[in-house]
Structures are given as C-alpha cells and as structure tokens.
JSON list of C-alpha atoms in Angstrom, two decimals:
[
{"chain": "C", "resi": 14, "resn": "UNK", "atom": "CA", "xyz": [22.09, 68.72, -61.83]},
{"chain": "C", "resi": 15, "resn": "UNK", "atom": "CA", "xyz": [21.50, 67.30, -65.18]},
{"chain": "C", "resi": 16, "resn": "UNK", "atom": "CA", "xyz": [18.26, 65.60, -66.45]},
{"chain": "C", "resi": 17, "resn": "UNK", "atom": "CA", "xyz": [20.08, 62.13, -66.15]},
{"chain": "C", "resi": 18, "resn": "UNK", "atom": "CA", "xyz": [21.01, 62.39, -62.25]},
{"chain": "C", "resi": 19, "resn": "UNK", "atom": "CA", "xyz": [17.69, 64.01, -61.86]},
{"chain": "C", "resi": 20, "resn": "UNK", "atom": "CA", "xyz": [15.82, 61.30, -63.01]},
{"chain": "C", "resi": 21, "resn": "UNK", "atom": "CA", "xyz": [17.96, 58.52, -60.97]},
{"chain": "C", "resi": 22, "resn": "UNK", "atom": "CA", "xyz": [17.48, 60.58, -58.04]},
{"chain": "C", "resi": 23, "resn": "UNK", "atom": "CA", "xyz": [13.69, 60.73, -58.07]},
{"chain": "C", "resi": 24, "resn": "UNK", "atom": "CA", "xyz": [13.27, 57.10, -59.12]},
{"chain": "C", "resi": 25, "resn": "UNK", "atom": "CA", "xyz": [15.35, 56.19, -55.90]},
{"chain": "C", "resi": 26, "resn": "UNK", "atom": "CA", "xyz": [12.57, 58.38, -53.58]},
{"chain": "C", "resi": 27, "resn": "UNK", "atom": "CA", "xyz": [9.97, 57.25, -55.20]},
{"chain": "C", "resi": 28, "resn": "UNK", "atom": "CA", "xyz": [11.06, 53.59, -54.31]},
{"chain": "C", "resi": 29, "resn": "UNK", "atom": "CA", "xyz": [11.85, 54.43, -50.75]},
{"chain": "C", "resi": 30, "resn": "UNK", "atom": "CA", "xyz": [8.39, 56.40, -50.35]},
{"chain": "C", "resi": 31, "resn": "UNK", "atom": "CA", "xyz": [6.76, 53.21, -51.83]},
{"chain": "C", "resi": 32, "resn": "UNK", "atom": "CA", "xyz": [8.40, 50.79, -49.25]},
{"chain": "C", "resi": 33, "resn": "UNK", "atom": "CA", "xyz": [7.48, 52.98, -46.18]},
{"chain": "C", "resi": 34, "resn": "UNK", "atom": "CA", "xyz": [4.20, 53.19, -47.78]},
{"chain": "C", "resi": 35, "resn": "UNK", "atom": "CA", "xyz": [3.60, 49.35, -48.28]},
{"chain": "C", "resi": 36, "resn": "UNK", "atom": "CA", "xyz": [5.04, 49.19, -44.55]},
{"chain": "C", "resi": 37, "resn": "UNK", "atom": "CA", "xyz": [2.50, 51.53, -43.10]},
{"chain": "C", "resi": 38, "resn": "UNK", "atom": "CA", "xyz": [-0.51, 49.89, -44.86]},
{"chain": "C", "resi": 39, "resn": "UNK", "atom": "CA", "xyz": [0.54, 46.15, -43.71]},
{"chain": "C", "resi": 40, "resn": "UNK", "atom": "CA", "xyz": [0.99, 47.51, -40.14]},
{"chain": "C", "resi": 41, "resn": "UNK", "atom": "CA", "xyz": [-2.71, 48.82, -39.91]},
{"chain": "C", "resi": 42, "resn": "UNK", "atom": "CA", "xyz": [-4.08, 46.18, -41.63]},
{"chain": "C", "resi": 43, "resn": "UNK", "atom": "CA", "xyz": [-2.54, 43.91, -38.93]},
{"chain": "C", "resi": 44, "resn": "UNK", "atom": "CA", "xyz": [-4.20, 45.92, -36.15]},
{"chain": "C", "resi": 45, "resn": "UNK", "atom": "CA", "xyz": [-7.38, 46.46, -38.00]},
{"chain": "C", "resi": 46, "resn": "UNK", "atom": "CA", "xyz": [-8.12, 42.44, -38.17]},
{"chain": "C", "resi": 47, "resn": "UNK", "atom": "CA", "xyz": [-11.43, 41.60, -36.32]},
{"chain": "C", "resi": 48, "resn": "UNK", "atom": "CA", "xyz": [-11.02, 39.20, -33.25]},
{"chain": "C", "resi": 49, "resn": "UNK", "atom": "CA", "xyz": [-14.26, 37.16, -34.77]},
{"chain": "C", "resi": 50, "resn": "UNK", "atom": "CA", "xyz": [-11.57, 35.92, -37.91]},
{"chain": "C", "resi": 51, "resn": "UNK", "atom": "CA", "xyz": [-8.79, 34.97, -35.68]},
{"chain": "C", "resi": 52, "resn": "UNK", "atom": "CA", "xyz": [-8.12, 31.56, -34.74]},
{"chain": "C", "resi": 53, "resn": "UNK", "atom": "CA", "xyz": [-10.42, 30.51, -32.15]},
{"chain": "C", "resi": 54, "resn": "UNK", "atom": "CA", "xyz": [-8.69, 29.46, -28.62]},
{"chain": "C", "resi": 55, "resn": "UNK", "atom": "CA", "xyz": [-9.90, 26.23, -26.81]},
{"chain": "C", "resi": 56, "resn": "UNK", "atom": "CA", "xyz": [-12.01, 26.50, -23.98]},
{"chain": "C", "resi": 57, "resn": "UNK", "atom": "CA", "xyz": [-11.05, 24.31, -21.06]},
{"chain": "C", "resi": 58, "resn": "UNK", "atom": "CA", "xyz": [-14.23, 25.02, -19.25]},
{"chain": "C", "resi": 59, "resn": "UNK", "atom": "CA", "xyz": [-16.12, 22.67, -21.53]},
{"chain": "C", "resi": 60, "resn": "UNK", "atom": "CA", "xyz": [-13.81, 19.96, -21.31]},
{"chain": "C", "resi": 61, "resn": "UNK", "atom": "CA", "xyz": [-14.65, 17.14, -18.82]},
{"chain": "C", "resi": 62, "resn": "UNK", "atom": "CA", "xyz": [-11.94, 15.15, -17.40]},
{"chain": "C", "resi": 63, "resn": "UNK", "atom": "CA", "xyz": [-12.40, 11.80, -16.28]},
{"chain": "C", "resi": 64, "resn": "UNK", "atom": "CA", "xyz": [-13.32, 10.70, -12.37]},
{"chain": "C", "resi": 65, "resn": "UNK", "atom": "CA", "xyz": [-9.90, 9.96, -11.58]},
{"chain": "C", "resi": 66, "resn": "UNK", "atom": "CA", "xyz": [-8.55, 13.11, -12.80]},
{"chain": "C", "resi": 67, "resn": "UNK", "atom": "CA", "xyz": [-11.34, 14.92, -11.01]},
{"chain": "C", "resi": 68, "resn": "UNK", "atom": "CA", "xyz": [-10.12, 13.47, -7.68]},
{"chain": "C", "resi": 69, "resn": "UNK", "atom": "CA", "xyz": [-6.94, 14.33, -8.64]},
{"chain": "C", "resi": 70, "resn": "UNK", "atom": "CA", "xyz": [-7.95, 18.10, -9.05]},
{"chain": "C", "resi": 71, "resn": "UNK", "atom": "CA", "xyz": [-10.30, 18.22, -6.12]},
{"chain": "C", "resi": 72, "resn": "UNK", "atom": "CA", "xyz": [-8.51, 16.61, -3.20]},
{"chain": "C", "resi": 73, "resn": "UNK", "atom": "CA", "xyz": [-11.17, 17.36, -0.32]},
{"chain": "C", "resi": 74, "resn": "UNK", "atom": "CA", "xyz": [-13.81, 15.92, -2.15]},
{"chain": "C", "resi": 75, "resn": "UNK", "atom": "CA", "xyz": [-11.78, 12.74, -3.32]},
{"chain": "C", "resi": 76, "resn": "UNK", "atom": "CA", "xyz": [-10.56, 12.47, 0.41]},
{"chain": "C", "resi": 77, "resn": "UNK", "atom": "CA", "xyz": [-14.29, 12.51, 1.95]},
{"chain": "C", "resi": 78, "resn": "UNK", "atom": "CA", "xyz": [-15.40, 9.99, -0.64]},
{"chain": "C", "resi": 79, "resn": "UNK", "atom": "CA", "xyz": [-12.63, 7.75, -0.42]},
{"chain": "C", "resi": 80, "resn": "UNK", "atom": "CA", "xyz": [-13.78, 3.95, -0.32]},
{"chain": "C", "resi": 81, "resn": "UNK", "atom": "CA", "xyz": [-10.75, 2.99, 1.46]},
{"chain": "C", "resi": 82, "resn": "UNK", "atom": "CA", "xyz": [-11.11, 5.34, 4.50]},
{"chain": "C", "resi": 83, "resn": "UNK", "atom": "CA", "xyz": [-14.66, 4.22, 4.62]},
{"chain": "C", "resi": 84, "resn": "UNK", "atom": "CA", "xyz": [-13.20, 0.25, 4.74]},
{"chain": "C", "resi": 85, "resn": "UNK", "atom": "CA", "xyz": [-10.74, 1.32, 7.49]},
{"chain": "C", "resi": 86, "resn": "UNK", "atom": "CA", "xyz": [-13.40, 2.94, 9.50]},
{"chain": "C", "resi": 87, "resn": "UNK", "atom": "CA", "xyz": [-15.79, 0.17, 9.46]},
{"chain": "C", "resi": 88, "resn": "UNK", "atom": "CA", "xyz": [-13.34, -2.53, 10.10]},
{"chain": "C", "resi": 89, "resn": "UNK", "atom": "CA", "xyz": [-9.95, -0.83, 11.41]},
{"chain": "C", "resi": 90, "resn": "UNK", "atom": "CA", "xyz": [-10.88, -1.32, 15.21]},
{"chain": "C", "resi": 91, "resn": "UNK", "atom": "CA", "xyz": [-11.27, -5.03, 14.92]},
{"chain": "C", "resi": 92, "resn": "UNK", "atom": "CA", "xyz": [-7.80, -5.80, 13.63]},
{"chain": "C", "resi": 93, "resn": "UNK", "atom": "CA", "xyz": [-5.35, -6.90, 16.60]},
{"chain": "C", "resi": 94, "resn": "UNK", "atom": "CA", "xyz": [-1.94, -7.15, 17.15]},
{"chain": "C", "resi": 95, "resn": "UNK", "atom": "CA", "xyz": [-0.44, -10.47, 18.35]},
{"chain": "C", "resi": 96, "resn": "UNK", "atom": "CA", "xyz": [2.56, -10.90, 20.34]},
{"chain": "C", "resi": 97, "resn": "UNK", "atom": "CA", "xyz": [3.96, -14.42, 20.98]},
{"chain": "C", "resi": 98, "resn": "UNK", "atom": "CA", "xyz": [6.62, -16.37, 23.15]},
{"chain": "C", "resi": 99, "resn": "UNK", "atom": "CA", "xyz": [7.74, -19.60, 22.52]},
{"chain": "C", "resi": 100, "resn": "UNK", "atom": "CA", "xyz": [10.37, -22.20, 24.10]},
{"chain": "C", "resi": 101, "resn": "UNK", "atom": "CA", "xyz": [12.55, -23.54, 21.78]},
{"chain": "C", "resi": 102, "resn": "UNK", "atom": "CA", "xyz": [14.74, -26.59, 22.83]},
{"chain": "C", "resi": 103, "resn": "UNK", "atom": "CA", "xyz": [18.18, -26.93, 22.09]},
{"chain": "C", "resi": 104, "resn": "UNK", "atom": "CA", "xyz": [19.97, -29.73, 21.12]},
{"chain": "C", "resi": 105, "resn": "UNK", "atom": "CA", "xyz": [23.25, -30.53, 22.31]},
{"chain": "C", "resi": 106, "resn": "UNK", "atom": "CA", "xyz": [25.97, -30.95, 19.19]},
{"chain": "C", "resi": 107, "resn": "UNK", "atom": "CA", "xyz": [27.71, -34.55, 19.58]},
{"chain": "C", "resi": 108, "resn": "UNK", "atom": "CA", "xyz": [31.15, -32.71, 19.27]},
{"chain": "C", "resi": 109, "resn": "UNK", "atom": "CA", "xyz": [30.48, -32.06, 23.17]},
{"chain": "C", "resi": 110, "resn": "UNK", "atom": "CA", "xyz": [30.56, -35.26, 23.86]},
{"chain": "C", "resi": 111, "resn": "UNK", "atom": "CA", "xyz": [33.54, -36.39, 22.29]},
{"chain": "C", "resi": 112, "resn": "UNK", "atom": "CA", "xyz": [35.93, -37.52, 24.68]},
{"chain": "C", "resi": 113, "resn": "UNK", "atom": "CA", "xyz": [38.91, -35.54, 23.21]},
{"chain": "C", "resi": 114, "resn": "UNK", "atom": "CA", "xyz": [36.85, -32.55, 23.67]},
{"chain": "C", "resi": 115, "resn": "UNK", "atom": "CA", "xyz": [35.91, -33.69, 27.13]},
{"chain": "C", "resi": 116, "resn": "UNK", "atom": "CA", "xyz": [39.59, -34.06, 27.99]},
{"chain": "C", "resi": 117, "resn": "UNK", "atom": "CA", "xyz": [40.28, -30.53, 27.42]},
{"chain": "C", "resi": 118, "resn": "UNK", "atom": "CA", "xyz": [37.05, -28.66, 28.70]},
{"chain": "C", "resi": 119, "resn": "UNK", "atom": "CA", "xyz": [35.70, -31.35, 31.27]},
{"chain": "C", "resi": 120, "resn": "UNK", "atom": "CA", "xyz": [33.09, -33.44, 31.42]},
{"chain": "C", "resi": 121, "resn": "UNK", "atom": "CA", "xyz": [30.33, -30.92, 32.56]},
{"chain": "C", "resi": 122, "resn": "UNK", "atom": "CA", "xyz": [30.99, -28.27, 29.73]},
{"chain": "C", "resi": 123, "resn": "UNK", "atom": "CA", "xyz": [27.80, -29.37, 27.51]},
{"chain": "C", "resi": 124, "resn": "UNK", "atom": "CA", "xyz": [25.73, -29.11, 30.91]},
{"chain": "C", "resi": 125, "resn": "UNK", "atom": "CA", "xyz": [26.64, -25.26, 31.04]},
{"chain": "C", "resi": 126, "resn": "UNK", "atom": "CA", "xyz": [25.31, -24.56, 27.58]},
{"chain": "C", "resi": 127, "resn": "UNK", "atom": "CA", "xyz": [21.60, -23.66, 27.92]},
{"chain": "C", "resi": 128, "resn": "UNK", "atom": "CA", "xyz": [19.06, -26.25, 26.59]},
{"chain": "C", "resi": 129, "resn": "UNK", "atom": "CA", "xyz": [16.50, -23.84, 25.85]},
{"chain": "C", "resi": 130, "resn": "UNK", "atom": "CA", "xyz": [15.61, -20.47, 24.73]},
{"chain": "C", "resi": 131, "resn": "UNK", "atom": "CA", "xyz": [12.66, -18.20, 24.23]},
{"chain": "C", "resi": 132, "resn": "UNK", "atom": "CA", "xyz": [11.68, -16.88, 20.73]},
{"chain": "C", "resi": 133, "resn": "UNK", "atom": "CA", "xyz": [9.31, -13.68, 20.23]},
{"chain": "C", "resi": 134, "resn": "UNK", "atom": "CA", "xyz": [7.14, -13.22, 17.40]},
{"chain": "C", "resi": 135, "resn": "UNK", "atom": "CA", "xyz": [4.64, -10.84, 15.83]},
{"chain": "C", "resi": 136, "resn": "UNK", "atom": "CA", "xyz": [1.58, -11.12, 13.88]},
{"chain": "C", "resi": 137, "resn": "UNK", "atom": "CA", "xyz": [-2.00, -9.81, 13.06]},
{"chain": "C", "resi": 138, "resn": "UNK", "atom": "CA", "xyz": [-5.27, -10.95, 13.39]},
{"chain": "C", "resi": 139, "resn": "UNK", "atom": "CA", "xyz": [-8.86, -9.60, 13.69]},
{"chain": "C", "resi": 140, "resn": "UNK", "atom": "CA", "xyz": [-11.96, -10.00, 15.48]},
{"chain": "C", "resi": 141, "resn": "UNK", "atom": "CA", "xyz": [-14.93, -12.19, 14.26]},
{"chain": "C", "resi": 142, "resn": "UNK", "atom": "CA", "xyz": [-17.20, -12.61, 17.11]},
{"chain": "C", "resi": 143, "resn": "UNK", "atom": "CA", "xyz": [-17.79, -10.34, 19.87]},
{"chain": "C", "resi": 144, "resn": "UNK", "atom": "CA", "xyz": [-17.54, -13.08, 22.27]},
{"chain": "C", "resi": 145, "resn": "UNK", "atom": "CA", "xyz": [-13.96, -12.88, 21.75]},
{"chain": "C", "resi": 146, "resn": "UNK", "atom": "CA", "xyz": [-13.26, -15.26, 18.91]},
{"chain": "C", "resi": 147, "resn": "UNK", "atom": "CA", "xyz": [-10.89, -14.08, 16.48]},
{"chain": "C", "resi": 148, "resn": "UNK", "atom": "CA", "xyz": [-8.49, -15.36, 13.58]},
{"chain": "C", "resi": 149, "resn": "UNK", "atom": "CA", "xyz": [-5.05, -15.22, 12.46]},
{"chain": "C", "resi": 150, "resn": "UNK", "atom": "CA", "xyz": [-2.19, -17.13, 10.23]},
{"chain": "C", "resi": 151, "resn": "UNK", "atom": "CA", "xyz": [-1.36, -20.58, 12.10]},
{"chain": "C", "resi": 152, "resn": "UNK", "atom": "CA", "xyz": [2.55, -19.41, 11.59]},
{"chain": "C", "resi": 153, "resn": "UNK", "atom": "CA", "xyz": [1.87, -16.51, 13.89]},
{"chain": "C", "resi": 154, "resn": "UNK", "atom": "CA", "xyz": [0.79, -18.76, 16.76]},
{"chain": "C", "resi": 155, "resn": "UNK", "atom": "CA", "xyz": [2.77, -21.81, 16.06]},
{"chain": "C", "resi": 156, "resn": "UNK", "atom": "CA", "xyz": [4.32, -23.48, 19.26]},
{"chain": "C", "resi": 157, "resn": "UNK", "atom": "CA", "xyz": [3.09, -20.58, 21.22]},
{"chain": "C", "resi": 158, "resn": "UNK", "atom": "CA", "xyz": [3.54, -20.69, 25.03]},
{"chain": "C", "resi": 159, "resn": "UNK", "atom": "CA", "xyz": [1.77, -17.11, 25.38]},
{"chain": "C", "resi": 160, "resn": "UNK", "atom": "CA", "xyz": [-0.30, -15.29, 23.30]},
{"chain": "C", "resi": 161, "resn": "UNK", "atom": "CA", "xyz": [-1.26, -11.64, 23.53]},
{"chain": "C", "resi": 162, "resn": "UNK", "atom": "CA", "xyz": [-3.46, -9.51, 21.98]},
{"chain": "C", "resi": 163, "resn": "UNK", "atom": "CA", "xyz": [-3.41, -5.81, 21.67]},
{"chain": "C", "resi": 164, "resn": "UNK", "atom": "CA", "xyz": [-6.56, -3.78, 20.35]},
{"chain": "C", "resi": 165, "resn": "UNK", "atom": "CA", "xyz": [-6.49, -0.62, 18.41]},
{"chain": "C", "resi": 166, "resn": "UNK", "atom": "CA", "xyz": [-7.76, 1.00, 21.49]},
{"chain": "C", "resi": 167, "resn": "UNK", "atom": "CA", "xyz": [-4.98, -0.04, 23.71]},
{"chain": "C", "resi": 168, "resn": "UNK", "atom": "CA", "xyz": [-6.84, -2.85, 25.72]},
{"chain": "C", "resi": 169, "resn": "UNK", "atom": "CA", "xyz": [-4.32, -5.90, 26.20]},
{"chain": "C", "resi": 170, "resn": "UNK", "atom": "CA", "xyz": [-5.68, -9.60, 26.70]},
{"chain": "C", "resi": 171, "resn": "UNK", "atom": "CA", "xyz": [-4.26, -12.94, 27.11]},
{"chain": "C", "resi": 172, "resn": "UNK", "atom": "CA", "xyz": [-5.01, -15.17, 24.28]},
{"chain": "C", "resi": 173, "resn": "UNK", "atom": "CA", "xyz": [-5.88, -19.00, 23.81]},
{"chain": "C", "resi": 174, "resn": "UNK", "atom": "CA", "xyz": [-5.43, -20.68, 20.97]},
{"chain": "C", "resi": 175, "resn": "UNK", "atom": "CA", "xyz": [-8.40, -22.89, 20.13]},
{"chain": "C", "resi": 176, "resn": "UNK", "atom": "CA", "xyz": [-7.42, -24.60, 17.16]},
{"chain": "C", "resi": 177, "resn": "UNK", "atom": "CA", "xyz": [-4.77, -24.79, 13.97]},
{"chain": "C", "resi": 178, "resn": "UNK", "atom": "CA", "xyz": [-5.13, -25.63, 10.43]},
{"chain": "C", "resi": 179, "resn": "UNK", "atom": "CA", "xyz": [-1.44, -25.74, 9.19]},
{"chain": "C", "resi": 180, "resn": "UNK", "atom": "CA", "xyz": [-2.63, -26.39, 5.69]},
{"chain": "C", "resi": 181, "resn": "UNK", "atom": "CA", "xyz": [-4.86, -23.41, 5.40]},
{"chain": "C", "resi": 182, "resn": "UNK", "atom": "CA", "xyz": [-2.49, -21.50, 7.45]},
{"chain": "C", "resi": 183, "resn": "UNK", "atom": "CA", "xyz": [-5.12, -20.44, 9.61]},
{"chain": "C", "resi": 184, "resn": "UNK", "atom": "CA", "xyz": [-5.68, -20.30, 13.30]},
{"chain": "C", "resi": 185, "resn": "UNK", "atom": "CA", "xyz": [-8.47, -19.59, 15.77]},
{"chain": "C", "resi": 186, "resn": "UNK", "atom": "CA", "xyz": [-7.93, -17.61, 18.95]},
{"chain": "C", "resi": 187, "resn": "UNK", "atom": "CA", "xyz": [-10.10, -16.51, 21.97]},
{"chain": "C", "resi": 188, "resn": "UNK", "atom": "CA", "xyz": [-9.76, -13.72, 24.37]},
{"chain": "C", "resi": 189, "resn": "UNK", "atom": "CA", "xyz": [-12.04, -12.76, 27.08]},
{"chain": "C", "resi": 190, "resn": "UNK", "atom": "CA", "xyz": [-13.22, -9.04, 26.75]},
{"chain": "C", "resi": 191, "resn": "UNK", "atom": "CA", "xyz": [-16.21, -7.02, 26.35]},
{"chain": "C", "resi": 192, "resn": "UNK", "atom": "CA", "xyz": [-17.64, -4.27, 24.03]},
{"chain": "C", "resi": 193, "resn": "UNK", "atom": "CA", "xyz": [-15.37, -6.07, 21.20]},
{"chain": "C", "resi": 194, "resn": "UNK", "atom": "CA", "xyz": [-15.40, -4.72, 17.84]},
{"chain": "C", "resi": 195, "resn": "UNK", "atom": "CA", "xyz": [-15.94, -7.51, 14.98]},
{"chain": "C", "resi": 196, "resn": "UNK", "atom": "CA", "xyz": [-14.95, -7.26, 11.26]},
{"chain": "C", "resi": 197, "resn": "UNK", "atom": "CA", "xyz": [-17.80, -9.66, 9.90]},
{"chain": "C", "resi": 198, "resn": "UNK", "atom": "CA", "xyz": [-16.52, -12.43, 7.42]},
{"chain": "C", "resi": 199, "resn": "UNK", "atom": "CA", "xyz": [-17.77, -11.78, 3.67]},
{"chain": "C", "resi": 200, "resn": "UNK", "atom": "CA", "xyz": [-18.55, -14.13, 0.65]},
{"chain": "C", "resi": 201, "resn": "UNK", "atom": "CA", "xyz": [-15.39, -15.09, -0.97]},
{"chain": "C", "resi": 202, "resn": "UNK", "atom": "CA", "xyz": [-17.41, -16.40, -4.04]},
{"chain": "C", "resi": 203, "resn": "UNK", "atom": "CA", "xyz": [-18.24, -13.00, -4.75]},
{"chain": "C", "resi": 204, "resn": "UNK", "atom": "CA", "xyz": [-14.74, -11.72, -5.21]},
{"chain": "C", "resi": 205, "resn": "UNK", "atom": "CA", "xyz": [-13.90, -11.05, -8.87]},
{"chain": "C", "resi": 206, "resn": "UNK", "atom": "CA", "xyz": [-10.31, -10.35, -10.17]},
{"chain": "C", "resi": 207, "resn": "UNK", "atom": "CA", "xyz": [-9.38, -6.75, -10.44]},
{"chain": "C", "resi": 208, "resn": "UNK", "atom": "CA", "xyz": [-11.50, -6.14, -7.16]},
{"chain": "C", "resi": 209, "resn": "UNK", "atom": "CA", "xyz": [-9.82, -3.39, -4.83]},
{"chain": "C", "resi": 210, "resn": "UNK", "atom": "CA", "xyz": [-8.00, -5.56, -2.13]},
{"chain": "C", "resi": 211, "resn": "UNK", "atom": "CA", "xyz": [-7.48, -3.56, 1.41]},
{"chain": "C", "resi": 212, "resn": "UNK", "atom": "CA", "xyz": [-4.90, -4.96, 3.87]},
{"chain": "C", "resi": 213, "resn": "UNK", "atom": "CA", "xyz": [-5.08, -3.63, 7.53]},
{"chain": "C", "resi": 214, "resn": "UNK", "atom": "CA", "xyz": [-2.73, -5.15, 9.87]},
{"chain": "C", "resi": 215, "resn": "UNK", "atom": "CA", "xyz": [0.41, -4.79, 12.05]},
{"chain": "C", "resi": 216, "resn": "UNK", "atom": "CA", "xyz": [3.39, -5.94, 10.24]},
{"chain": "C", "resi": 217, "resn": "UNK", "atom": "CA", "xyz": [6.62, -5.94, 11.89]},
{"chain": "C", "resi": 218, "resn": "UNK", "atom": "CA", "xyz": [5.21, -4.49, 15.13]},
{"chain": "C", "resi": 219, "resn": "UNK", "atom": "CA", "xyz": [4.14, -1.22, 12.61]},
{"chain": "C", "resi": 220, "resn": "UNK", "atom": "CA", "xyz": [0.76, -0.79, 13.88]},
{"chain": "C", "resi": 221, "resn": "UNK", "atom": "CA", "xyz": [-2.36, 0.10, 12.05]},
{"chain": "C", "resi": 222, "resn": "UNK", "atom": "CA", "xyz": [-0.64, 0.31, 8.77]},
{"chain": "C", "resi": 223, "resn": "UNK", "atom": "CA", "xyz": [-2.77, 0.19, 5.56]},
{"chain": "C", "resi": 224, "resn": "UNK", "atom": "CA", "xyz": [-2.08, -0.90, 1.94]},
{"chain": "C", "resi": 225, "resn": "UNK", "atom": "CA", "xyz": [-4.06, -1.08, -0.98]},
{"chain": "C", "resi": 226, "resn": "UNK", "atom": "CA", "xyz": [-4.01, -3.36, -4.16]},
{"chain": "C", "resi": 227, "resn": "UNK", "atom": "CA", "xyz": [-6.14, -5.42, -6.33]},
{"chain": "C", "resi": 228, "resn": "UNK", "atom": "CA", "xyz": [-7.14, -9.22, -6.86]},
{"chain": "C", "resi": 229, "resn": "UNK", "atom": "CA", "xyz": [-4.63, -10.36, -9.30]},
{"chain": "C", "resi": 230, "resn": "UNK", "atom": "CA", "xyz": [-6.28, -13.96, -9.78]},
{"chain": "C", "resi": 231, "resn": "UNK", "atom": "CA", "xyz": [-8.76, -16.48, -7.77]},
{"chain": "C", "resi": 232, "resn": "UNK", "atom": "CA", "xyz": [-8.29, -20.13, -7.46]},
{"chain": "C", "resi": 233, "resn": "UNK", "atom": "CA", "xyz": [-4.91, -20.45, -7.57]},
{"chain": "C", "resi": 234, "resn": "UNK", "atom": "CA", "xyz": [-3.16, -23.28, -5.45]},
{"chain": "C", "resi": 235, "resn": "UNK", "atom": "CA", "xyz": [-0.27, -22.41, -2.95]},
{"chain": "C", "resi": 236, "resn": "UNK", "atom": "CA", "xyz": [1.81, -24.78, -4.94]},
{"chain": "C", "resi": 237, "resn": "UNK", "atom": "CA", "xyz": [1.58, -22.51, -7.95]},
{"chain": "C", "resi": 238, "resn": "UNK", "atom": "CA", "xyz": [3.62, -20.07, -5.86]},
{"chain": "C", "resi": 239, "resn": "UNK", "atom": "CA", "xyz": [5.91, -22.07, -4.64]},
{"chain": "C", "resi": 240, "resn": "UNK", "atom": "CA", "xyz": [4.25, -23.42, -1.37]},
{"chain": "C", "resi": 241, "resn": "UNK", "atom": "CA", "xyz": [3.22, -27.01, -1.92]},
{"chain": "C", "resi": 242, "resn": "UNK", "atom": "CA", "xyz": [2.35, -27.91, 1.88]},
{"chain": "C", "resi": 243, "resn": "UNK", "atom": "CA", "xyz": [-0.40, -24.99, 1.86]},
{"chain": "C", "resi": 244, "resn": "UNK", "atom": "CA", "xyz": [-3.55, -24.78, -0.14]}
]
C-alpha cells in the first residue's frame, strides 16, 4: 500500500473512532445528570382545589353536607298533593236550535248533548299550621267541587277551600287531621338576588319532586312577566 493511500485510510479510521468516542461520552453524560438539576415536577399535593371542586372530588362528603337534602328533610313532609274535581256547564250552540237543523235531526237532538262535564286537576301545597291550614295556588282549587289532599306519608283528607285571592294567586285550604307536619313561613324581606331557591312539589302528578335554582330578581311585577291581572 502506498503512503498516500495509507494516510487516507488512517484519517478515515480516526474520524470513525472520534465519532464513536463522542457518542459514548454524550450517552454517559446524560445518564450521570444529577436529579437535583432536572426540571422540578409540580406537586399536586400542594394545590388546594376550590370548595366546589372538593365536593366533586369527595361526593360522599358533599352528600352528607348538602343543604338541599337538609331542606327537603326539614319541610318535605309538609308538602302535599292536591287533586280537584269541578263541574263545567256546557253551553248549547245556537246552531242546534236552527229550524233547518232541527228539521233533519229532530227537536230533541240538542237535549241529548250533555250539558255538564267533570274536569280534574292537580297541584301542590304545603301545611303551615298543625290545625290543618295549608296554602296553595288559587288556580289549583278554582271553582273546585271536591278537593283531596294527599300527604307524603300516604294519608288522604278532604279539603275545604277557606279563601281565595285571585290577584296574588293564593288560596287557603283546611283539612282535619292530627300529627300534621308543617313548613313555617319565612321572611320574604330577607331574600336576596342570588340566593338558592329550592322547589318541592308534585308537578303533573309526579310526587315528591325537588328542583334547585337561584333567585334571579326581586320586586318584579307579574305584568312584566306578561300576566297583567296578577300581582
């Protein structure tokens, strides 16, 4: 081998060896990095989540301290279901008294049409006094011939409408019973916008239903809500 070729071959071998040596040194250097110099890992233990997040993360604790559950347990038994029946008179259409119509169907056809019909309704109320006084909406018991009040424990009573205020849509009903649960009236002047509002009732006959919302405003008239004949 000539000296020139030998020099080229030696230079190539040297370059390969140098590249391998650098690779080994870099690899060893990476493995020998001290852990204290590495980027710190955020600790999740030091972060305190908000209260709502804590309740979501701890459902058992949240359920034990739920103010909704406490409110329902306190007054839920005093919320009643009200079933009503009323008689509605049916006005005979003057068309049936038309001589031309009577000529074909007879004079007694209009008298065969029922003049009255029975309508049923449902609603909710709550007992405010252990003597059997309860409040409900006026439209629930309006013109009712029969009022049946059903308690959460299954007891049923005949109710008597004692008074109705259509302007405020409130009515007072009386039942005769003993050991009646009551829901005491609060002070509406203490209500503030943003307060929690818990509704307990029997909508559409679905007994013991609970919903939750907030007080969106106070002092708003019913006329602003499109009901001008109410307060």
